[in-house]
């Protein structure tokens, strides 16, 4: 099995762009990534693109829509939706297309425009005998951040985590984001400002939960043979690309469900899919958490950042707060977490956020991340978090 | 007033309010809401039966939602924050989320006994939509 190389990346600034369609944003990053790879649009052998639910039927076939805009070349196009784990799932699909020898170059596109506020449910149009649980949970009144808040309160009870820890995650990530010209939010917040922001689902405050954004990102993955032909330098290698789903007996109450195994009956860990995806990635790369120079994890909320440090194996249970307190997860620390500023600074654009992480890691490993550069970065892991237990992790090395 | 359950078969009011899930006849796994099959991947039989869930459990977590959720949540105007609780039913090996009834979040503490009640979620032109809620219980939990 040959190596898979990140030959080119493209990123659109994230924010709200009412005058620009997701098709334009997607086309822009697609061409940006192809150009960055030193290729032409007509050289792309295959495409995978995020099936964007908020864009209706054409959004669900975003790859075809973008190809039609830029000029159809007849290449295979797969549109994939795995909620917030879509970007990682697209990477995995592209990776498999290359390692299988089917293609030498695959363009990976994520473009999305999100509704404001809590993510709503997509209406069910099928004639069904019962309402889906996703409709019932709204009648009960459980928005996505409520699921995270329920876990965070348990964490506070078990480990003595405080509201200040939650705020500190935002303070750190906003400082990172202030250094990133592509981020939506570039203001570095103080602890007092974060703690003064409105409570959304206690203990999680507005500034501790990522916004919903418009954003787009693209990557061109190529075989090592193609990379040599293109003269790609430095070679950023995809050392691992995993995809995992939840395990039976996981005590996490998953969006949009209403129940889970109780702690006493649990036969799988919290966020089983995320733990599994990270383990699979380490195994595939032949590396461990101790080898990583930095990490881009899914900071959908401050709870996520604390929990994923443990879920991804960087510390033991209940120890993430110590890493945070010691400054180890800040730029300049032993293990910078989300040097991009994370989803905290970009907001969620579900089809694109996993690819955003790959773009950031590629820039870091090329040494072109500017003011937020992690010194001497050679190896990094990314992980996303998808509703209903979807997860993907990628390890990039140079 | 006409009353419609938020999810048919998910709870009963008589003789006492309780959640209803499904239980596997072979491996005893309980699912809520009820499933047509057993979710245990290592269970080959998959034969399930409706089962009432203990009336009382223990508070595993809670959060107060300060901004109104989108439809189909029906928010009163002005919106009053709602508290969502997670209750552990140890005998069944599950935890379930639902709205808090008849109390403010102020008095909640981890592990306290909670009981299931059936109450209106909201009413509209076609009547009342009713569903399960949880409230602090007198005495100890069953499980």
PDB file of C-alpha atoms in Angstrom, chain B residues 2-3 6 8 23 27 35 41 43 47-48 53 64 71 88 116 118 125 129-130 133 141-142:
ATOM      1  CA  UNK B   2     -58.085  15.864  23.458  1.00  0.00           C
ATOM      2  CA  UNK B   3     -54.770  14.435  24.649  1.00  0.00           C
ATOM      3  CA  UNK B   6     -45.760  12.785  22.219  1.00  0.00           C
ATOM      4  CA  UNK B   8     -47.305   6.439  21.136  1.00  0.00           C
ATOM      5  CA  UNK B  23     -36.992  -5.883  26.811  1.00  0.00           C
ATOM      6  CA  UNK B  27     -30.501 -11.133  26.904  1.00  0.00           C
ATOM      7  CA  UNK B  35     -37.495  -1.019  19.669  1.00  0.00           C
ATOM      8  CA  UNK B  41     -25.054  -7.043  18.684  1.00  0.00           C
ATOM      9  CA  UNK B  43     -27.767 -11.360  20.932  1.00  0.00           C
ATOM     10  CA  UNK B  47     -37.279 -11.260  20.287  1.00  0.00           C
ATOM     11  CA  UNK B  48     -38.550  -8.318  22.355  1.00  0.00           C
ATOM     12  CA  UNK B  53     -39.658   0.806  33.380  1.00  0.00           C
ATOM     13  CA  UNK B  64     -31.353  24.305  32.238  1.00  0.00           C
ATOM     14  CA  UNK B  71     -39.942  23.787  16.385  1.00  0.00           C
ATOM     15  CA  UNK B  88     -30.754   6.481  35.756  1.00  0.00           C
ATOM     16  CA  UNK B 116     -41.793   9.531  36.382  1.00  0.00           C
ATOM     17  CA  UNK B 118     -47.092  12.139  32.739  1.00  0.00           C
ATOM     18  CA  UNK B 125     -55.683  24.054  18.511  1.00  0.00           C
ATOM     19  CA  UNK B 129     -49.638  16.897  23.720  1.00  0.00           C
ATOM     20  CA  UNK B 130     -48.660  14.857  26.778  1.00  0.00           C
ATOM     21  CA  UNK B 133     -41.432  14.197  32.842  1.00  0.00           C
ATOM     22  CA  UNK B 141     -35.367   4.943  44.170  1.00  0.00           C
ATOM     23  CA  UNK B 142     -36.329   1.378  43.290  1.00  0.00           C
TER      24      UNK B 142
END
